[in-house]
Each structure stands twice: as structure tokens, then as C-alpha cells.
Short mmCIF file of C-alpha atoms in Angstrom, two decimals:
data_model
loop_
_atom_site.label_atom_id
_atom_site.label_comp_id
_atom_site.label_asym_id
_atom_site.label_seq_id
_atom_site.Cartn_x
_atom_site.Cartn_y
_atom_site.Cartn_z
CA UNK D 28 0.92 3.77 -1.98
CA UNK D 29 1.53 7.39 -2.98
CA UNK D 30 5.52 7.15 -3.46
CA UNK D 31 5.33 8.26 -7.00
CA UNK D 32 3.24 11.40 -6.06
CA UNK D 33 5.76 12.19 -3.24
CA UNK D 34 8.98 11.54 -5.37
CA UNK D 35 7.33 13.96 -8.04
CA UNK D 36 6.90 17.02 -5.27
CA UNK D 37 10.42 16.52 -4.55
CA UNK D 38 11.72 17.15 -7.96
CA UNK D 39 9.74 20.73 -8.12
CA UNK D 40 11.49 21.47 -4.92
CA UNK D 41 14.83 19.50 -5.08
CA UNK D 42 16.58 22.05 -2.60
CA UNK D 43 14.33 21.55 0.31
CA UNK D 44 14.84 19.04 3.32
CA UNK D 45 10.96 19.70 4.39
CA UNK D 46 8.64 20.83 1.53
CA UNK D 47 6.15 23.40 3.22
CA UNK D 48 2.61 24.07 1.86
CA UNK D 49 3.40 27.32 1.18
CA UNK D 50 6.13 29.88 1.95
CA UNK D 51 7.16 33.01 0.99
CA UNK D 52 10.17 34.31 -1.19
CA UNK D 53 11.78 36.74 -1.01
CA UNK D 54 13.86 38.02 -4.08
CA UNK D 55 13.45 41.84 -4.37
CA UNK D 56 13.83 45.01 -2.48
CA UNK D 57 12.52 43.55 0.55
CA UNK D 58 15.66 44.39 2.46
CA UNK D 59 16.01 48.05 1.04
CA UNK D 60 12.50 49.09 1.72
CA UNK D 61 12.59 47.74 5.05
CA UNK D 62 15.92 49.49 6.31
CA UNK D 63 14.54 52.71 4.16
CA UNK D 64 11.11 52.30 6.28
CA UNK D 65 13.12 52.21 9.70
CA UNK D 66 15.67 55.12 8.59
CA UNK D 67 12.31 57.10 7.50
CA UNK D 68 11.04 55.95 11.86
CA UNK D 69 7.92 55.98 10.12
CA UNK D 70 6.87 52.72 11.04
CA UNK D 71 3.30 52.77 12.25
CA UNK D 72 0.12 53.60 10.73
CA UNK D 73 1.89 56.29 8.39
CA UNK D 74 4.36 56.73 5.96
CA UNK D 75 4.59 56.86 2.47
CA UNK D 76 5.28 53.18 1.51
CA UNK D 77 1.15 52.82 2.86
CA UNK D 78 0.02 54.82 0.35
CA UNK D 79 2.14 53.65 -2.38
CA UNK D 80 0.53 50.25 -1.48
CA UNK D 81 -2.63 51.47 -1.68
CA UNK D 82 -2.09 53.62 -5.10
CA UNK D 83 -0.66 50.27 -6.37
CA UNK D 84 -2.96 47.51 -5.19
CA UNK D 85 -5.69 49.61 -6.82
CA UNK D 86 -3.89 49.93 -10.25
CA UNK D 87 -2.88 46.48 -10.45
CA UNK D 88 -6.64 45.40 -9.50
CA UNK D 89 -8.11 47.87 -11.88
CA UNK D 90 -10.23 49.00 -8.29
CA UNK D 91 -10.78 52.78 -8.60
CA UNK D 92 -9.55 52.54 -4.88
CA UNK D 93 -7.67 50.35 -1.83
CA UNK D 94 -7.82 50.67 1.90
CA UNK D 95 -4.56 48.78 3.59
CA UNK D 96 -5.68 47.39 6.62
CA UNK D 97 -4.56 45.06 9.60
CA UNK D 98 -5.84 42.05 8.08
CA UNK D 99 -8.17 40.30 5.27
CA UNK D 100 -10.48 39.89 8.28
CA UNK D 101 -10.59 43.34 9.54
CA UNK D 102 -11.06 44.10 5.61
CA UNK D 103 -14.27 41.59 5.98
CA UNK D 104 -15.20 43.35 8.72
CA UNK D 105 -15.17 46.76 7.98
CA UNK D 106 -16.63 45.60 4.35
CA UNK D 107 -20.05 44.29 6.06
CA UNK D 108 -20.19 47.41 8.58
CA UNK D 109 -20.30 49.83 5.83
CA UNK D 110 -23.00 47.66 4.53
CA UNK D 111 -25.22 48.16 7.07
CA UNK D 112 -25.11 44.60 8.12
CA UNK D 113 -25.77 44.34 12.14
CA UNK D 114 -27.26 41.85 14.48
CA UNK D 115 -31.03 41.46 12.91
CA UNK D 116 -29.67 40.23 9.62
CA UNK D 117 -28.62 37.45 7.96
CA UNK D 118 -25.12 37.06 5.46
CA UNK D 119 -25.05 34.67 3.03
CA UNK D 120 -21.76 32.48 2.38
CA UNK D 121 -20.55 28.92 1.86
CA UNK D 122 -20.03 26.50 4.25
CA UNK D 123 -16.83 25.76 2.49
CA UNK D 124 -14.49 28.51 3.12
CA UNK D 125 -11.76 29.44 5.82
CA UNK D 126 -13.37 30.61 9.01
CA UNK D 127 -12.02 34.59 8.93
CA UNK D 128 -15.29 34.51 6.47
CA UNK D 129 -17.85 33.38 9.46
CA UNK D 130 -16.57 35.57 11.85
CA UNK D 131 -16.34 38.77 9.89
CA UNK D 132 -20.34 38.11 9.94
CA UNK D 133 -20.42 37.23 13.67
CA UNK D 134 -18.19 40.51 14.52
CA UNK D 135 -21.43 42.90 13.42
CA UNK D 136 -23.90 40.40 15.73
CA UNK D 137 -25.10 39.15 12.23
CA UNK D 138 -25.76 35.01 11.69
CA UNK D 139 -24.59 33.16 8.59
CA UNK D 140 -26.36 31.56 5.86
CA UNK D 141 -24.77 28.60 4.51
CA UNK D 142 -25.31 27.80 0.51
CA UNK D 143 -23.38 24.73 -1.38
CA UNK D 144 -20.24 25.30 -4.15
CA UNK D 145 -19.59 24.55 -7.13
CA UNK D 146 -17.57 21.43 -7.44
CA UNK D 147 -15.43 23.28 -10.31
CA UNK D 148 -14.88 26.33 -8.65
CA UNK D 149 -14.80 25.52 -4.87
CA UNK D 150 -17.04 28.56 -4.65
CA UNK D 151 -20.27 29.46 -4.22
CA UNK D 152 -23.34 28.47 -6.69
CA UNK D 153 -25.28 30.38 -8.88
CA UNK D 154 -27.60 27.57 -8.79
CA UNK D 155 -27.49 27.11 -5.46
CA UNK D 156 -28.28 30.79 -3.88
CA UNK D 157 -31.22 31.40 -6.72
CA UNK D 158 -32.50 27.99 -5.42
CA UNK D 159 -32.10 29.22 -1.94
CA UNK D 160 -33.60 32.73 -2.72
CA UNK D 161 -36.76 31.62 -4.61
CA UNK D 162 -37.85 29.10 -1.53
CA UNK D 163 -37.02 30.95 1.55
CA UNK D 164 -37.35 34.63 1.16
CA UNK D 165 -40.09 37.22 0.19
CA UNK D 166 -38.75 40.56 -1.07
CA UNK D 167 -40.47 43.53 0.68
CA UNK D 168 -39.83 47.03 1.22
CA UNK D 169 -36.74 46.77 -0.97
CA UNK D 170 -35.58 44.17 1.63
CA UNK D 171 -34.60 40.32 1.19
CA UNK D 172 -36.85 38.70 4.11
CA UNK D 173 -35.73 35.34 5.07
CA UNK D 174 -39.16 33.12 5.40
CA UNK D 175 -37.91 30.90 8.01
CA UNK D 176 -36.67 34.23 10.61
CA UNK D 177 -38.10 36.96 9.46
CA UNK D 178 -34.74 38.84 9.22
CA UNK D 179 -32.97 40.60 6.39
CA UNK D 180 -30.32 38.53 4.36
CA UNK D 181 -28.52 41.84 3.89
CA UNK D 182 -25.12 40.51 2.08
CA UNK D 183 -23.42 37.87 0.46
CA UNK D 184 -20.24 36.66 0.70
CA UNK D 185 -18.83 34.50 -2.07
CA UNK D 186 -15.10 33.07 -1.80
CA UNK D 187 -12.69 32.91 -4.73
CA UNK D 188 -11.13 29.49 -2.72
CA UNK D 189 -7.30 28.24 -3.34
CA UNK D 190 -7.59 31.59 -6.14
CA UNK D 191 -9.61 29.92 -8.33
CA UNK D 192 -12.55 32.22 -9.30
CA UNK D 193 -16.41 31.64 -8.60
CA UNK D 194 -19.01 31.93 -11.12
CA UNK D 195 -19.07 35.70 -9.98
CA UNK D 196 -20.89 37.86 -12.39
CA UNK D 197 -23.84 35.64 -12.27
CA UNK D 198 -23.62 35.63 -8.46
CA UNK D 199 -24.11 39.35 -8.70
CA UNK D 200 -26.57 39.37 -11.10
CA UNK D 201 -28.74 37.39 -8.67
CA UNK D 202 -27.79 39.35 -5.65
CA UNK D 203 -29.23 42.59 -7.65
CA UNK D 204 -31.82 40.90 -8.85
CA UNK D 205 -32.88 40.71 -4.76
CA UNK D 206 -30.94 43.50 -3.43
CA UNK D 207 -28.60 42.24 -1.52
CA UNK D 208 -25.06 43.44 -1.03
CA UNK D 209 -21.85 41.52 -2.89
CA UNK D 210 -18.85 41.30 -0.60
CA UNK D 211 -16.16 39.42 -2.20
CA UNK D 212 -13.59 37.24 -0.06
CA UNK D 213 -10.69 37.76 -2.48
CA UNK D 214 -8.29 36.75 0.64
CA UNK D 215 -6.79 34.17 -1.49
CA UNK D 216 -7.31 35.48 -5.17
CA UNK D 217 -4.62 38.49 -6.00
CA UNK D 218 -3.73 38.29 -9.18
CA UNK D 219 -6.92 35.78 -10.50
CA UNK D 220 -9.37 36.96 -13.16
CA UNK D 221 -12.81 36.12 -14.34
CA UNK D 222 -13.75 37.38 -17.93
CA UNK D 223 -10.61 39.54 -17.75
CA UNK D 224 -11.74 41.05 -14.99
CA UNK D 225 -9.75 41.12 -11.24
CA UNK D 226 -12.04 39.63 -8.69
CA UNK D 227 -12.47 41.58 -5.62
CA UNK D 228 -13.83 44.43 -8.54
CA UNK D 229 -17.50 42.80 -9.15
CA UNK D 230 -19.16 43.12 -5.80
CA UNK D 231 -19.09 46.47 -3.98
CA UNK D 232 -16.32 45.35 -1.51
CA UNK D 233 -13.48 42.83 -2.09
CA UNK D 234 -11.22 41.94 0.87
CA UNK D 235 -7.36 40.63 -0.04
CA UNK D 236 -5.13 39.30 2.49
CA UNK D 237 -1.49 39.81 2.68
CA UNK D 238 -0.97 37.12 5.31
CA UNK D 239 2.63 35.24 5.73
CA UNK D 240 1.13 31.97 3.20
CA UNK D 241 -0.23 34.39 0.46
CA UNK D 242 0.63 34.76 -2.81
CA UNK D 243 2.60 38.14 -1.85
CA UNK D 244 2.99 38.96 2.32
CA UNK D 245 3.33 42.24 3.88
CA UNK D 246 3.54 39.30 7.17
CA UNK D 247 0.23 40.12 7.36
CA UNK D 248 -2.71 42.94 6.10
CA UNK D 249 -4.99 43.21 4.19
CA UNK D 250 -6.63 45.44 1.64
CA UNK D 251 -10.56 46.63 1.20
CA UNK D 252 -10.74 47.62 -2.55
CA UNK D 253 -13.73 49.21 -4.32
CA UNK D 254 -15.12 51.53 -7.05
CA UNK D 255 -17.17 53.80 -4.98
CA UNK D 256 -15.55 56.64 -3.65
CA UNK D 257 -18.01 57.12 -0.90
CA UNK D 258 -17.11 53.56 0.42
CA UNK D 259 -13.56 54.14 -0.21
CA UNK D 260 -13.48 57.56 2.11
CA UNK D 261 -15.57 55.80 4.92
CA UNK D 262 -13.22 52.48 5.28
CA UNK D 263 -10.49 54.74 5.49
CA UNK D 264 -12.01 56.21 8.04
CA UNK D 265 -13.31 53.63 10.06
CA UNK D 266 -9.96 51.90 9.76
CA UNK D 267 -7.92 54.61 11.12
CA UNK D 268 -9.94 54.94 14.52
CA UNK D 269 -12.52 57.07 13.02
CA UNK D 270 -10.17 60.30 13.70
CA UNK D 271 -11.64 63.80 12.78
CA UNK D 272 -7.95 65.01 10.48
CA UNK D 273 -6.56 67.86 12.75
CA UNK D 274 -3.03 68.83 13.17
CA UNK D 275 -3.18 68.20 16.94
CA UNK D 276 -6.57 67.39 18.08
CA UNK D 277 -7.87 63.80 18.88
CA UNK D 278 -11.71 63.80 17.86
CA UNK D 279 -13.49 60.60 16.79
CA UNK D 280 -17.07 60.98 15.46
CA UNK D 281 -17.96 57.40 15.47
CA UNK D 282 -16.68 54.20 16.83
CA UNK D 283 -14.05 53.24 14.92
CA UNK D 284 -11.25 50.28 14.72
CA UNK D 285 -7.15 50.56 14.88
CA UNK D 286 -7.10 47.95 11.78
CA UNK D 287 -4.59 50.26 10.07
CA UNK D 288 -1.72 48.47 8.23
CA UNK D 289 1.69 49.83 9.25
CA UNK D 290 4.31 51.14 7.12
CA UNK D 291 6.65 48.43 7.79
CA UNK D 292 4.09 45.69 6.84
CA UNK D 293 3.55 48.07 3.47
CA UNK D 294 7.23 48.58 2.75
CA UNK D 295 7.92 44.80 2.52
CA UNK D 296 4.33 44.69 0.92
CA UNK D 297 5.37 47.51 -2.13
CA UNK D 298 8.89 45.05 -2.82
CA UNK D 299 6.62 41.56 -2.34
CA UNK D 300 3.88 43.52 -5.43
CA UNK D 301 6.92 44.29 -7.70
CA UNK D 302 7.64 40.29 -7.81
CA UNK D 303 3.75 39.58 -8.35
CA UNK D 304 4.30 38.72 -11.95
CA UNK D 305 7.15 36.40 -11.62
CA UNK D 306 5.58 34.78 -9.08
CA UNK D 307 2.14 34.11 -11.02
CA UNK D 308 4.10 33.12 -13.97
CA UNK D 309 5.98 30.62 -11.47
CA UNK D 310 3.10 29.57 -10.33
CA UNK D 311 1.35 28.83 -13.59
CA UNK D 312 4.24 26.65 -14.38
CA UNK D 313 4.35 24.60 -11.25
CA UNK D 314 0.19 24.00 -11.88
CA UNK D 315 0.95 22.96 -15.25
CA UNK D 316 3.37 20.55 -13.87
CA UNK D 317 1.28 19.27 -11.57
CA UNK D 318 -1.29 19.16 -13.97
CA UNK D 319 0.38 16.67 -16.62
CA UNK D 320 1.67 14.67 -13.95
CA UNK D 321 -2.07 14.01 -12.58
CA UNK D 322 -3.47 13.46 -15.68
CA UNK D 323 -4.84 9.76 -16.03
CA UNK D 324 -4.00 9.18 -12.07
CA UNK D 325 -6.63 8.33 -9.46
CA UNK D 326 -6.07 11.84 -8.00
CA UNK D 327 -7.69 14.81 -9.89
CA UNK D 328 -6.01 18.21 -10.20
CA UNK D 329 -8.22 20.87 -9.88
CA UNK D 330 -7.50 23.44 -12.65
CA UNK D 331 -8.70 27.00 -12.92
CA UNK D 332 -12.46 26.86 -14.26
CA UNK D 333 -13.61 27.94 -17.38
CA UNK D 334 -13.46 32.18 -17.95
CA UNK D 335 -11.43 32.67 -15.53
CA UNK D 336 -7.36 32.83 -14.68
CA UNK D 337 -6.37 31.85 -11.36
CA UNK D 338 -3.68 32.81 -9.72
CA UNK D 339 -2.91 29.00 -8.42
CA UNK D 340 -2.23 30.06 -4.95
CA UNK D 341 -2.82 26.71 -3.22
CA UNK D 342 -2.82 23.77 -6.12
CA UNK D 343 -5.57 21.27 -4.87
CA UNK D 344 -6.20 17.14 -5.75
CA UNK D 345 -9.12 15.53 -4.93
CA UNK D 346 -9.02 11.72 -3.80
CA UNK D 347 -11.53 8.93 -4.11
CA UNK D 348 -12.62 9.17 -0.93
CA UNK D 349 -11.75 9.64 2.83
CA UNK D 350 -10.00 6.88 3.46
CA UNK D 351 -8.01 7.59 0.36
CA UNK D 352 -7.22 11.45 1.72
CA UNK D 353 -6.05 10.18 5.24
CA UNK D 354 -3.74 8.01 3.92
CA UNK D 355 -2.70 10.46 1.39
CA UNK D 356 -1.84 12.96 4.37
CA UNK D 357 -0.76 10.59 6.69
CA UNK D 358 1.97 9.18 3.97
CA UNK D 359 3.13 12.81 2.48
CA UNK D 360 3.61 14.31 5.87
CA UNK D 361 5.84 11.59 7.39
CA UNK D 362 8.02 12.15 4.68
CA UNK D 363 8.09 15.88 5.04
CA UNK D 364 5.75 17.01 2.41
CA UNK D 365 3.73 19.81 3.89
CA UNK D 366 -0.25 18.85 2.88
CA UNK D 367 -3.17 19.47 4.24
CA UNK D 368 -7.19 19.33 3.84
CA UNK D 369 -9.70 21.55 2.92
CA UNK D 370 -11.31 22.94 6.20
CA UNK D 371 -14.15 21.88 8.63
CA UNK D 372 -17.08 23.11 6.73
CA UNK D 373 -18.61 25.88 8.64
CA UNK D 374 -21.62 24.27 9.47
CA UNK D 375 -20.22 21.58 11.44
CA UNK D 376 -18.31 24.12 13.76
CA UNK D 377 -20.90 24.31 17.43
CA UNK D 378 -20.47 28.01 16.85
CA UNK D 379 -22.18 27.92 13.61
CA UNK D 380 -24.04 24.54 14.02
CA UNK D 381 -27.47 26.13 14.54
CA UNK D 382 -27.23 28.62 11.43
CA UNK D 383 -29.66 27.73 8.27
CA UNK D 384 -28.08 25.78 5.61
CA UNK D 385 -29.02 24.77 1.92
CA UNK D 386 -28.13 21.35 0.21
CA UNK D 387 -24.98 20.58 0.81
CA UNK D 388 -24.23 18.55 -1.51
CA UNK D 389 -21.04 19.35 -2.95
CA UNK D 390 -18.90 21.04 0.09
CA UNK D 391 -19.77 17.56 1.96
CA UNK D 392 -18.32 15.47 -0.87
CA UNK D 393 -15.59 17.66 -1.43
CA UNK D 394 -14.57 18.19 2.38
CA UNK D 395 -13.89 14.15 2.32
CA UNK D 396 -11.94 14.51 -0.61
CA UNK D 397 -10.13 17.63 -1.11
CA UNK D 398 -6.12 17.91 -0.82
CA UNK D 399 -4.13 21.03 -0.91
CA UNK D 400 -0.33 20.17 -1.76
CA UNK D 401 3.02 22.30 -2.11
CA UNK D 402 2.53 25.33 -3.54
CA UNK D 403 5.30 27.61 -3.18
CA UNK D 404 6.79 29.78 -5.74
CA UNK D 405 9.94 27.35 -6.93
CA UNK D 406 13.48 29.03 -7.66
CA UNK D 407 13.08 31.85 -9.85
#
């Protein structure tokens, strides 16, 4: 039934026995800064090729500042602890999102709202969270006061999902508008923009991840990035074991967490960045191909939404229905072709079964329907 799709994805990767989802390539000075990093024996939590990651991720972001860390989860993490999220409060996030986002929330003892996505964007709605806002909560003492607990919905967490940006600025406007906190999953979204603007940069925390299937790998990390500098100092702190600097002394004056990224996870980080733009460009291409091959077929493309650029990590088709997505996994996989659906929605998980949710709408008819398909960067 879906020959002509599958005989398509083999002629953007012609080389490949198995096509995977998503892989990484590497092209550049992977290699050099590797053997440089184990010459240097600084490969652990310092060296220099962590801060040039750092000084770099921020530049190309346009972030006044970036904090490598462990993972995009630990960069979640630390994100909500510095904003005072803890167990009597409440995060809002979508249901449809990849479940690092859920337990980021659960790590600080704090319980998940769930709010419905756009059907453009995959992310959150504007629509849906002011909806959510003006029925449910009271604002008092500065605080958002969820109605239905009593506790304080202290942040939000929007996802830019597959790299294709939410409706972002107006999702901050709203969370001003009731004082609550913008934490922006970016794990997915290096090198996407809204408005000409990097996301990650709206909110007062992004989290990146540099895991093995992202757009660029350091085989896995992460990155907090921000504009405050107050924020910026304290991650780094927290991430590094909360360590009081001393030439020989081991003093900690808070608990703190080992999510430190080490310098041979930077070094083939720093040679993965200097690729970004060939890869995007790559990328781009491949979409586009995708794209006009789609166009007039039962299965829609999804394509980056309107004021934004995205970055096209994971390209994404939507089927008719359920049955039509089965059988569109079932019959790409057996012949090799790495695809796979869009994730449980968060919701439906028993460790998140009992959380409040919104209408759903839109994540429930897009969870039945929603394909990613190869994505890798192609020979360059």
C-alpha cells in the first residue's frame, strides 16, 4: 500500500541497507578534537573544549549565556529548581511531548498540568493555556492558584516538538500576564527560529539536548541557556556539585547535582557545532523533498509553521487515521525503513494518569495519526 512512499525514502538515502530514523554524521574534526581532548587527559568535568562549548552555544543562540550539562533532562531539571518549583506546585506542559519533560517536573516533587497543542505546531496553545488559566486559577499574592488544588502553577513548560517552533511569544505573554515562569524544552530545536529569534531565548530557561539522535551529538548533554546572569552563575553552580571554588578544599553550600558535561562529550560537541550549518541546510533540502513528494498524497507533511524556521530535526506525516499509521509502520519497518510514532501522550502514562488535564483535543487526534520518518542528514 505504501511502496511508492518507501521506494521514495530509499532514493534520499540510496547508500544505506537499513534507513535509520535518525543518525549522526560525522564529517569534521571529530577525530582531532577527540585525540587532542585525551592527549590534553582532561577528560572529565574540565577542560577547555567545555567552555568553548559553552562560549559557542551561547553565540550561536544569541543567549547572553550556556551551562553544558549531563543531559537535556538534567538541564530541565536544574531549569525548574532555580525556579523555585518544589513539591506544593503545579508545572504546566503538554501532554504531547517526550517524557524527559514530565519527569524533570516529578524530580522537584512537583505534579504536571496537561494543556492541548496546536495541530500546526505540535506545541503547546496559546488558546489553550489562556482557556485553562481564566477557568481554573485565581491570582493572589502575586501567585497563580490552581482552583481545583489550591497549589501554585509555578512554571510552564512549552516544547518546540520535531524542531518546529510553538506559538512562543504569545505563550509568554500569557505566562506574564499571570506570573508564571517560561521554561522552554528546546531539546529538539537547535538551530530553529521564531520571528528571527532562537528559541530556548524567550522564556527565562531553555534546555537543548545533545543526545546521540540530535541534530548535533556530544553522545549525549545538554545545555541550560539564558539571559540572566544571576541564573546563569547559579546553574553553573548547582551543576558542578554546588562546590565552594578553592584550590584544594571540598566545600558545598547547598545540595547540588554531578550533571556536569565532560570534556570529551564537549570536544566532539565543539567539531559536531562547526557542521551545524551544513547540516540545517541538508536538512532543509531533504524537508523540501519530502515536502513536494507529499504534496496531493493522502499523507500530510508537516512543514515548519508560519514565523518561524525550523530546524527539521525529525520530518513528520500525519495519516488518516490509526489504522492507516499501523499499517504505515508495520509496512516501512519490514522493509528496513526506520519510522516510528509520536509518543504515548503523557496523560495516559499510570504515573501521570491522575494529573489535571485540559481538552485534549488535538494531542488525541494527532497521537493516532502522527508519523516521524528518516531524517538524517544525507551525504554532504
Amino acid at each position: 500500500m505504501f511502496n511508492e512512499t518507501i521506494n521514495f525514502i530509499k532514493t534520499l538515502y540510496p547508500q544505506a541497507v537499513d534507513i535509520p530514523l535518525h543518525k549522526p554524521l560525522f564529517i569534521g574534526n571529530e577525530k582531532k578534537y577527540l585525540e587532542e581532548c585525551v592527549d590534553s587527559t582532561f577528560v572529565s568535568s574540565a577542560g577547555k573544549f567545555v567552555e568553548q562549548i559553552e562560549l559557542k552555544i551561547a553565540q550561536y543562540t544569541g543567549a547572553n549565556y550556556a551551562i553544558a550539562t549531563s543531559s537535556g533532562t538534567s538541564a530541565l531539571h536544574i531549569s525548574l529548581l532555580m525556579s523555585g518549583v518544589h513539591h506544593e506546585n503545579e508545572v504546566i506542559t503538554q501532554p504531547l511531548t517526550f517524557i524527559a519533560t514530565c519527569n524533570a517536573i516529578s524530580y522537584c516533587g512537583a505534579k504536571p498540568i496537561f494543556i492541548d497543542v496546536d495541530k500546526e505546531t505540535l506545541g503547546l496553545s496559546p488558546e489553550a493555556l489562556q482557556s485553562f488559566l481564566e477557568k481554573n486559577t485565581i491570582f493572589k499574592g502575586q501567585q497563580c492558584i490552581n482552583k481545583n488544588t489550591g497549589k501554585v502553577i509555578k512554571a510552564c513548560i512549552p516544547m518546540h516538538t520535531f524542531g518546529h517552533s510553538c506559538r512562543i511569544s504569545e505563550i509568554l505573554e500569557i505566562c506574564s500576564k499571570y506570573n508564571i515562569t517560561l521554561i522552554e524544552d528546546a531539546a529538539e530545536s537547535l538551530g530553529s527560529f521564531y520571528k528571527e529569534r532562537h528559541t530556548g531565548t524567550f522564556g527565562s530557561l531553555g534546555a537543548i539536548s545533545f543526545n546521540g539522535n540530535k541534530i548535533i551529538t556530544a553522545g549525549g548533554g545538554g545545555c541550560i541557556i539564558t539571559n540572566d546572569i544571576n541564573l546563569a552563575k547559579r546553574a553553573k553552580h548547582l551543576t558542578t556539585t554546588a562546590k565552594v571554588p578553592h584550590k584544594w578544599e571540598y566545600n558545598h553550600d547547598m545540595v547540588g547535582y554531578n550533571y556536569r558535561m565532560p570534556n570529551l562529550n564537549a570536544a566532539l560537541l565543539l567539531a559536531q557545532l562547526e557542521n551545524l550549518e551544513v547540516f540545517l541546510k541538508n536538512k532543509r533540502e531533504t524537508a523540501l523533498a519530502y515536502e513536494n513528494f507529499f504534496s496531493g498524497k493522502d499523507l500530510y507533511f508537516i512543514k515548519e509553521p508560519e514565523n518561524s524556521k525550523s530546524n527539521y530535526w525529525l520530518n513528520t506525516v500525519i495519516l488518516k487515521d490509526r489504522e492507516h499509521r499501523d499499517l504505515f509502520l508495520a509496512e516501512t519497518n519490514a522493509k528496513g525503513i526506520g519510522t516510528r510514532p509520536i509518543w504515548t501522550l503523557m496523560h495516559k502514562l499510570a504515573i501521570f494518569d491522575k494529573c489535571q488535564s485540559g481538552d485534549l483535543i488535538n494531542s488525541k487526534w494527532l497521537e493516532e495519526r502522527v508519523v516521524n520518518i528518516p531524517s538524517s542528514v544525507t551525504e554532504v
